[in-house]
CSV table of N, CA and C in Angstrom, one decimal:
chain,number,residue,atom,x,y,z
I,1,MET,N,0.8,-1.2,0.0
I,1,MET,CA,0.0,0.0,0.0
I,1,MET,C,0.9,1.3,0.0
I,2,LYS,N,2.0,1.3,0.8
I,2,LYS,CA,2.8,2.4,0.9
I,2,LYS,C,3.6,2.6,-0.5
I,3,ALA,N,3.9,1.5,-1.2
I,3,ALA,CA,4.5,1.6,-2.5
I,3,ALA,C,3.6,2.3,-3.5
I,4,LEU,N,2.3,1.9,-3.5
I,4,LEU,CA,1.4,2.5,-4.4
I,4,LEU,C,1.1,4.0,-4.1
I,5,MET,N,1.0,4.3,-2.8
I,5,MET,CA,0.8,5.6,-2.4
I,5,MET,C,2.0,6.5,-2.8
I,6,THR,N,3.2,6.0,-2.6
I,6,THR,CA,4.4,6.7,-2.9
I,6,THR,C,4.4,7.0,-4.4
I,7,ILE,N,4.1,6.0,-5.2
I,7,ILE,CA,4.2,6.2,-6.7
I,7,ILE,C,3.1,7.1,-7.1
I,8,GLY,N,1.9,7.0,-6.6
I,8,GLY,CA,0.8,7.9,-6.9
I,8,GLY,C,1.1,9.3,-6.6
I,9,LEU,N,1.6,9.6,-5.4
I,9,LEU,CA,2.0,10.9,-5.0
I,9,LEU,C,3.1,11.5,-5.9
I,10,LEU,N,4.0,10.6,-6.3
I,10,LEU,CA,5.1,11.1,-7.2
I,10,LEU,C,4.6,11.4,-8.6
I,11,PHE,N,3.5,10.7,-9.1
I,11,PHE,CA,2.9,11.0,-10.3
I,11,PHE,C,2.3,12.4,-10.3
I,12,ILE,N,1.5,12.7,-9.2
I,12,ILE,CA,0.9,14.0,-9.0
I,12,ILE,C,1.9,15.1,-8.9
I,13,SER,N,2.9,14.8,-8.1
I,13,SER,CA,4.0,15.8,-7.9
I,13,SER,C,4.7,16.1,-9.2
I,14,ASN,N,5.0,15.1,-10.0
I,14,ASN,CA,5.7,15.3,-11.3
I,14,ASN,C,4.8,16.0,-12.3
I,15,THR,N,3.5,15.8,-12.2
I,15,THR,CA,2.6,16.6,-13.1
I,15,THR,C,2.7,18.1,-12.8
I,16,PHE,N,2.7,18.4,-11.5
I,16,PHE,CA,2.9,19.9,-11.2
I,16,PHE,C,4.3,20.4,-11.6
I,17,MET,N,5.3,19.5,-11.4
I,17,MET,CA,6.6,19.9,-11.8
I,17,MET,C,6.8,20.2,-13.3
I,18,THR,N,6.2,19.3,-14.1
I,18,THR,CA,6.2,19.5,-15.5
I,18,THR,C,5.5,20.7,-15.9
I,19,LEU,N,4.4,21.0,-15.3
I,19,LEU,CA,3.7,22.2,-15.6
I,19,LEU,C,4.5,23.5,-15.2
I,20,ALA,N,5.1,23.4,-14.1
I,20,ALA,CA,5.9,24.5,-13.6
I,20,ALA,C,7.1,24.8,-14.5
I,21,TRP,N,7.8,23.7,-14.9
I,21,TRP,CA,9.0,23.8,-15.7
I,21,TRP,C,8.8,24.1,-17.1
I,22,TYR,N,7.7,23.5,-17.7
I,22,TYR,CA,7.5,23.6,-19.1
I,22,TYR,C,6.2,24.2,-19.5
I,23,GLY,N,5.2,24.3,-18.6
I,23,GLY,CA,3.9,24.8,-19.0
I,23,GLY,C,3.9,26.2,-19.5
I,24,HIS,N,4.8,27.0,-18.9
I,24,HIS,CA,4.8,28.4,-19.4
I,24,HIS,C,5.2,28.6,-20.8
I,25,LEU,N,5.8,27.5,-21.4
I,25,LEU,CA,6.1,27.6,-22.9
I,25,LEU,C,4.9,27.6,-23.7
I,26,GLU,N,3.7,27.3,-23.1
I,26,GLU,CA,2.5,27.3,-23.8
I,26,GLU,C,1.6,28.5,-23.5
I,27,PHE,N,2.2,29.4,-22.7
I,27,PHE,CA,1.4,30.7,-22.4
I,27,PHE,C,1.1,31.5,-23.6
I,28,LYS,N,1.9,31.4,-24.7
I,28,LYS,CA,1.7,32.2,-25.9
I,28,LYS,C,0.3,31.8,-26.5
I,29,LYS,N,-0.2,30.6,-26.2
I,29,LYS,CA,-1.5,30.2,-26.8
I,29,LYS,C,-2.7,30.7,-26.0
I,30,ILE,N,-2.4,31.3,-24.8
I,30,ILE,CA,-3.5,31.8,-23.9
I,30,ILE,C,-3.4,33.3,-23.9
I,31,SER,N,-4.5,33.9,-24.4
I,31,SER,CA,-4.4,35.4,-24.7
I,31,SER,C,-4.0,36.2,-23.5
I,32,TRP,N,-4.6,35.9,-22.3
I,32,TRP,CA,-4.3,36.8,-21.2
I,32,TRP,C,-2.9,36.5,-20.5
I,33,LEU,N,-2.3,35.4,-20.9
I,33,LEU,CA,-0.9,35.1,-20.4
I,33,LEU,C,0.2,35.3,-21.5
I,34,SER,N,-0.2,35.6,-22.7
I,34,SER,CA,0.8,35.7,-23.8
I,34,SER,C,1.7,36.8,-23.6
I,35,SER,N,1.3,37.9,-22.9
I,35,SER,CA,2.2,39.1,-22.8
I,35,SER,C,2.8,39.2,-21.4
I,36,ILE,N,2.7,38.1,-20.6
I,36,ILE,CA,3.3,38.1,-19.2
I,36,ILE,C,4.8,38.2,-19.3
I,37,GLY,N,5.4,38.9,-18.5
I,37,GLY,CA,6.9,39.0,-18.5
I,37,GLY,C,7.6,37.9,-17.8
I,38,LEU,N,8.9,37.9,-17.8
I,38,LEU,CA,9.7,36.8,-17.2
I,38,LEU,C,9.4,36.7,-15.7
I,39,VAL,N,9.3,37.8,-15.0
I,39,VAL,CA,9.0,37.8,-13.5
I,39,VAL,C,7.6,37.1,-13.3
I,40,GLY,N,6.6,37.5,-14.1
I,40,GLY,CA,5.3,36.8,-14.0
I,40,GLY,C,5.4,35.3,-14.2
I,41,VAL,N,6.1,34.9,-15.2
I,41,VAL,CA,6.3,33.5,-15.5
I,41,VAL,C,6.9,32.8,-14.3
I,42,ILE,N,8.0,33.4,-13.8
I,42,ILE,CA,8.6,32.8,-12.6
I,42,ILE,C,7.7,32.7,-11.4
I,43,LEU,N,6.9,33.7,-11.1
I,43,LEU,CA,6.0,33.7,-10.0
I,43,LEU,C,4.9,32.6,-10.2
I,44,ILE,N,4.4,32.5,-11.4
I,44,ILE,CA,3.4,31.4,-11.7
I,44,ILE,C,4.1,30.0,-11.5
I,45,SER,N,5.3,29.9,-12.1
I,45,SER,CA,6.0,28.6,-11.9
I,45,SER,C,6.3,28.3,-10.5
I,46,TRP,N,6.7,29.2,-9.7
I,46,TRP,CA,6.9,29.0,-8.3
I,46,TRP,C,5.6,28.6,-7.6
I,47,GLY,N,4.5,29.2,-8.0
I,47,GLY,CA,3.2,28.8,-7.4
I,47,GLY,C,2.9,27.3,-7.7
I,48,MET,N,3.1,26.9,-9.0
I,48,MET,CA,2.9,25.5,-9.3
I,48,MET,C,3.9,24.6,-8.6
I,49,ALA,N,5.1,25.0,-8.5
I,49,ALA,CA,6.1,24.2,-7.8
I,49,ALA,C,5.8,24.0,-6.3
I,50,PHE,N,5.1,24.9,-5.7
I,50,PHE,CA,4.6,24.7,-4.3
I,50,PHE,C,3.7,23.5,-4.2
I,51,PHE,N,2.8,23.3,-5.2
I,51,PHE,CA,2.0,22.1,-5.2
I,51,PHE,C,2.8,20.9,-5.5
I,52,GLU,N,3.8,21.0,-6.3
I,52,GLU,CA,4.7,19.8,-6.5
I,52,GLU,C,5.2,19.3,-5.2
I,53,TYR,N,5.7,20.2,-4.3
I,53,TYR,CA,6.3,19.9,-3.1
I,53,TYR,C,5.3,19.3,-2.1
I,54,LEU,N,4.1,19.8,-2.2
I,54,LEU,CA,3.0,19.3,-1.3
I,54,LEU,C,2.8,17.8,-1.5
I,55,PHE,N,3.1,17.3,-2.7
I,55,PHE,CA,3.0,15.8,-3.0
I,55,PHE,C,4.3,15.1,-2.9
I,56,GLN,N,5.4,15.8,-3.3
I,56,GLN,CA,6.7,15.1,-3.4
I,56,GLN,C,7.3,14.8,-2.1
I,57,VAL,N,7.2,15.7,-1.2
I,57,VAL,CA,7.8,15.5,0.2
I,57,VAL,C,7.1,14.4,0.9
I,58,PRO,N,5.7,14.3,1.0
I,58,PRO,CA,5.1,13.2,1.6
I,58,PRO,C,5.4,11.9,0.9
I,59,ALA,N,5.5,11.9,-0.4
I,59,ALA,CA,5.8,10.7,-1.2
I,59,ALA,C,7.1,10.1,-0.7
I,60,ASN,N,8.1,10.9,-0.6
I,60,ASN,CA,9.4,10.4,-0.2
I,60,ASN,C,9.4,10.0,1.3
I,61,LYS,N,8.7,10.7,2.1
I,61,LYS,CA,8.6,10.4,3.5
I,61,LYS,C,7.9,9.0,3.7
I,62,ILE,N,6.8,8.8,3.0
I,62,ILE,CA,6.0,7.6,3.1
I,62,ILE,C,6.8,6.4,2.5
I,63,GLY,N,7.5,6.7,1.4
I,63,GLY,CA,8.2,5.6,0.7
I,63,GLY,C,9.5,5.2,1.2
I,64,PHE,N,10.2,6.0,2.0
I,64,PHE,CA,11.5,5.8,2.5
I,64,PHE,C,11.6,4.7,3.5
I,65,ASP,N,12.5,3.7,3.3
I,65,ASP,CA,12.5,2.5,4.1
I,65,ASP,C,12.8,2.8,5.6
I,66,GLU,N,13.6,3.8,5.9
I,66,GLU,CA,13.9,4.2,7.3
I,66,GLU,C,12.7,4.8,8.0
I,67,ASN,N,11.6,5.1,7.2
I,67,ASN,CA,10.4,5.6,7.8
I,67,ASN,C,9.3,4.5,7.7
I,68,GLY,N,9.7,3.3,7.5
I,68,GLY,CA,8.7,2.2,7.4
I,68,GLY,C,8.2,2.0,5.9
I,69,GLY,N,8.8,2.7,5.0
I,69,GLY,CA,8.3,2.5,3.6
I,69,GLY,C,9.1,1.4,2.9
I,70,PRO,N,8.8,1.1,1.7
I,70,PRO,CA,9.4,0.0,1.0
I,70,PRO,C,10.7,0.3,0.2
I,71,PHE,N,11.1,1.6,0.1
I,71,PHE,CA,12.1,1.9,-0.9
I,71,PHE,C,13.3,2.6,-0.2
I,72,ASN,N,14.5,2.3,-0.6
I,72,ASN,CA,15.7,3.0,-0.1
I,72,ASN,C,15.8,4.3,-1.0
I,73,MET,N,16.7,5.2,-0.6
I,73,MET,CA,16.8,6.5,-1.3
I,73,MET,C,17.2,6.3,-2.8
I,74,PHE,N,18.0,5.4,-3.1
I,74,PHE,CA,18.3,5.2,-4.6
I,74,PHE,C,17.1,4.8,-5.3
I,75,GLN,N,16.3,3.9,-4.7
I,75,GLN,CA,15.1,3.4,-5.4
I,75,GLN,C,14.1,4.5,-5.6
I,76,LEU,N,13.9,5.3,-4.5
I,76,LEU,CA,13.0,6.5,-4.6
I,76,LEU,C,13.5,7.4,-5.8
I,77,LYS,N,14.7,7.6,-5.9
I,77,LYS,CA,15.2,8.6,-6.9
I,77,LYS,C,15.0,8.0,-8.3
I,78,ILE,N,15.3,6.7,-8.6
I,78,ILE,CA,15.1,6.2,-9.9
I,78,ILE,C,13.6,6.1,-10.2
I,79,ILE,N,12.8,5.8,-9.3
I,79,ILE,CA,11.3,5.8,-9.5
I,79,ILE,C,10.9,7.2,-9.9
I,80,GLN,N,11.4,8.2,-9.2
I,80,GLN,CA,11.0,9.6,-9.5
I,80,GLN,C,11.5,10.0,-10.9
I,81,GLU,N,12.7,9.6,-11.3
I,81,GLU,CA,13.2,9.9,-12.6
I,81,GLU,C,12.3,9.3,-13.7
I,82,VAL,N,12.0,8.0,-13.6
I,82,VAL,CA,11.2,7.3,-14.6
I,82,VAL,C,9.8,8.0,-14.7
I,83,ILE,N,9.2,8.3,-13.5
I,83,ILE,CA,7.9,9.0,-13.5
I,83,ILE,C,8.0,10.3,-14.2
I,84,THR,N,9.1,11.1,-13.9
I,84,THR,CA,9.3,12.4,-14.5
I,84,THR,C,9.3,12.2,-16.1
I,85,LEU,N,10.1,11.2,-16.6
I,85,LEU,CA,10.2,11.0,-18.0
I,85,LEU,C,8.8,10.6,-18.6
I,86,THR,N,8.1,9.8,-17.9
I,86,THR,CA,6.8,9.4,-18.3
I,86,THR,C,5.8,10.6,-18.4
I,87,VAL,N,5.7,11.4,-17.4
I,87,VAL,CA,4.8,12.5,-17.4
I,87,VAL,C,5.3,13.5,-18.4
I,88,PHE,N,6.6,13.8,-18.5
I,88,PHE,CA,7.1,14.7,-19.5
I,88,PHE,C,6.8,14.2,-20.9
I,89,THR,N,6.9,13.0,-21.2
I,89,THR,CA,6.6,12.4,-22.5
I,89,THR,C,5.2,12.6,-22.9
I,90,ILE,N,4.3,12.3,-21.9
I,90,ILE,CA,2.9,12.5,-22.2
I,90,ILE,C,2.6,14.0,-22.4
I,91,PHE,N,3.1,14.8,-21.6
I,91,PHE,CA,2.9,16.3,-21.8
I,91,PHE,C,3.5,16.8,-23.2
I,92,SER,N,4.6,16.3,-23.5
I,92,SER,CA,5.3,16.8,-24.8
I,92,SER,C,4.5,16.3,-26.0
I,93,VAL,N,4.1,15.0,-26.0
I,93,VAL,CA,3.5,14.4,-27.2
I,93,VAL,C,2.0,14.8,-27.3
I,94,TYR,N,1.3,14.8,-26.2
I,94,TYR,CA,-0.2,15.0,-26.2
I,94,TYR,C,-0.7,16.4,-25.9
I,95,VAL,N,0.1,17.2,-25.2
I,95,VAL,CA,-0.3,18.6,-24.8
I,95,VAL,C,0.4,19.6,-25.7
I,96,VAL,N,1.7,19.6,-25.7
I,96,VAL,CA,2.4,20.6,-26.4
I,96,VAL,C,2.4,20.3,-27.9
I,97,LYS,N,2.5,19.0,-28.3
I,97,LYS,CA,2.4,18.5,-29.6
I,97,LYS,C,3.4,19.1,-30.6
I,98,THR,N,4.6,19.5,-30.1
I,98,THR,CA,5.6,20.1,-31.0
I,98,THR,C,6.7,19.0,-31.3
I,99,ASP,N,6.8,18.1,-30.4
I,99,ASP,CA,7.8,17.0,-30.6
I,99,ASP,C,7.2,15.7,-30.9
I,100,LYS,N,7.8,14.9,-31.7
I,100,LYS,CA,7.4,13.5,-31.9
I,100,LYS,C,8.2,12.6,-31.0
I,101,LEU,N,7.7,11.5,-30.7
I,101,LEU,CA,8.4,10.5,-29.9
I,101,LEU,C,9.3,9.7,-30.8
I,102,ALA,N,10.5,10.1,-31.0
I,102,ALA,CA,11.5,9.5,-31.9
I,102,ALA,C,12.1,8.2,-31.3
I,103,TRP,N,12.7,7.4,-32.1
I,103,TRP,CA,13.3,6.1,-31.7
I,103,TRP,C,14.4,6.3,-30.7
I,104,ASN,N,15.2,7.4,-30.8
I,104,ASN,CA,16.3,7.6,-29.8
I,104,ASN,C,15.7,7.9,-28.5
I,105,TYR,N,14.6,8.6,-28.4
I,105,TYR,CA,14.0,8.9,-27.1
I,105,TYR,C,13.5,7.6,-26.5
I,106,LEU,N,12.9,6.7,-27.3
I,106,LEU,CA,12.5,5.4,-26.8
I,106,LEU,C,13.7,4.6,-26.3
I,107,VAL,N,14.8,4.6,-27.0
I,107,VAL,CA,16.0,3.9,-26.5
I,107,VAL,C,16.5,4.5,-25.2
I,108,GLY,N,16.5,5.8,-25.1
I,108,GLY,CA,16.9,6.4,-23.8
I,108,GLY,C,16.0,6.1,-22.7
I,109,PHE,N,14.7,6.1,-22.9
I,109,PHE,CA,13.7,5.7,-21.9
I,109,PHE,C,13.9,4.2,-21.5
I,110,SER,N,14.2,3.4,-22.5
I,110,SER,CA,14.4,2.0,-22.2
I,110,SER,C,15.6,1.8,-21.3
I,111,LEU,N,16.6,2.6,-21.5
I,111,LEU,CA,17.8,2.5,-20.7
I,111,LEU,C,17.5,2.9,-19.2
I,112,MET,N,16.6,3.9,-19.1
I,112,MET,CA,16.1,4.3,-17.7
I,112,MET,C,15.4,3.1,-17.1
I,113,VAL,N,14.6,2.4,-17.8
I,113,VAL,CA,13.9,1.2,-17.3
I,113,VAL,C,14.9,0.2,-16.9
I,114,LEU,N,15.9,0.0,-17.7
I,114,LEU,CA,17.0,-0.9,-17.4
I,114,LEU,C,17.7,-0.5,-16.1
I,115,ALA,N,17.8,0.8,-15.9
I,115,ALA,CA,18.4,1.3,-14.6
I,115,ALA,C,17.5,0.9,-13.4
I,116,VAL,N,16.2,1.0,-13.6
I,116,VAL,CA,15.3,0.5,-12.6
I,116,VAL,C,15.6,-0.9,-12.2
I,117,PHE,N,15.7,-1.8,-13.3
I,117,PHE,CA,16.0,-3.2,-13.1
I,117,PHE,C,17.3,-3.3,-12.2
I,118,PHE,N,18.3,-2.6,-12.5
I,118,PHE,CA,19.6,-2.8,-11.8
I,118,PHE,C,19.5,-2.2,-10.4
I,119,ILE,N,18.8,-1.1,-10.2
I,119,ILE,CA,18.7,-0.5,-8.9
I,119,ILE,C,17.9,-1.4,-7.9
I,120,PHE,N,16.8,-2.1,-8.5
I,120,PHE,CA,16.0,-2.9,-7.6
I,120,PHE,C,16.4,-4.3,-7.5
I,121,ARG,N,17.4,-4.7,-8.3
I,121,ARG,CA,17.9,-6.1,-8.2
I,121,ARG,C,18.7,-6.3,-7.0
I,122,LYS,N,18.4,-7.4,-6.3
I,122,LYS,CA,19.1,-7.8,-5.1
I,122,LYS,C,20.3,-8.7,-5.5
I,123,TRP,N,21.5,-8.3,-5.3
I,123,TRP,CA,22.6,-9.1,-5.8
I,123,TRP,C,23.1,-10.0,-4.7
């Protein structure tokens, strides 16, 4: 249960993170945001990042093995990275729609999945 809660919270967190880091690139498509300056973009991104941390910090606290969770710190980090790439890929391909999912991206993502295998493997 803690594993699923951790992963779910990380997905929510990474959705906010992706919006904070890359969502402003789409402001040009929204009339009332298209002329906002850099300071405005930063403030909006900080606001979104606040919600990222509301989910990310509890996810790591719940999931960390020294707090009774199922994952060590390395495992938490690789889970977070794979979730970040997953959310970013969905955002890029289906929301922004400016980039195509090329073969080299799929190879890179596959290597991240391979990293998960090695990180979680008990030797």
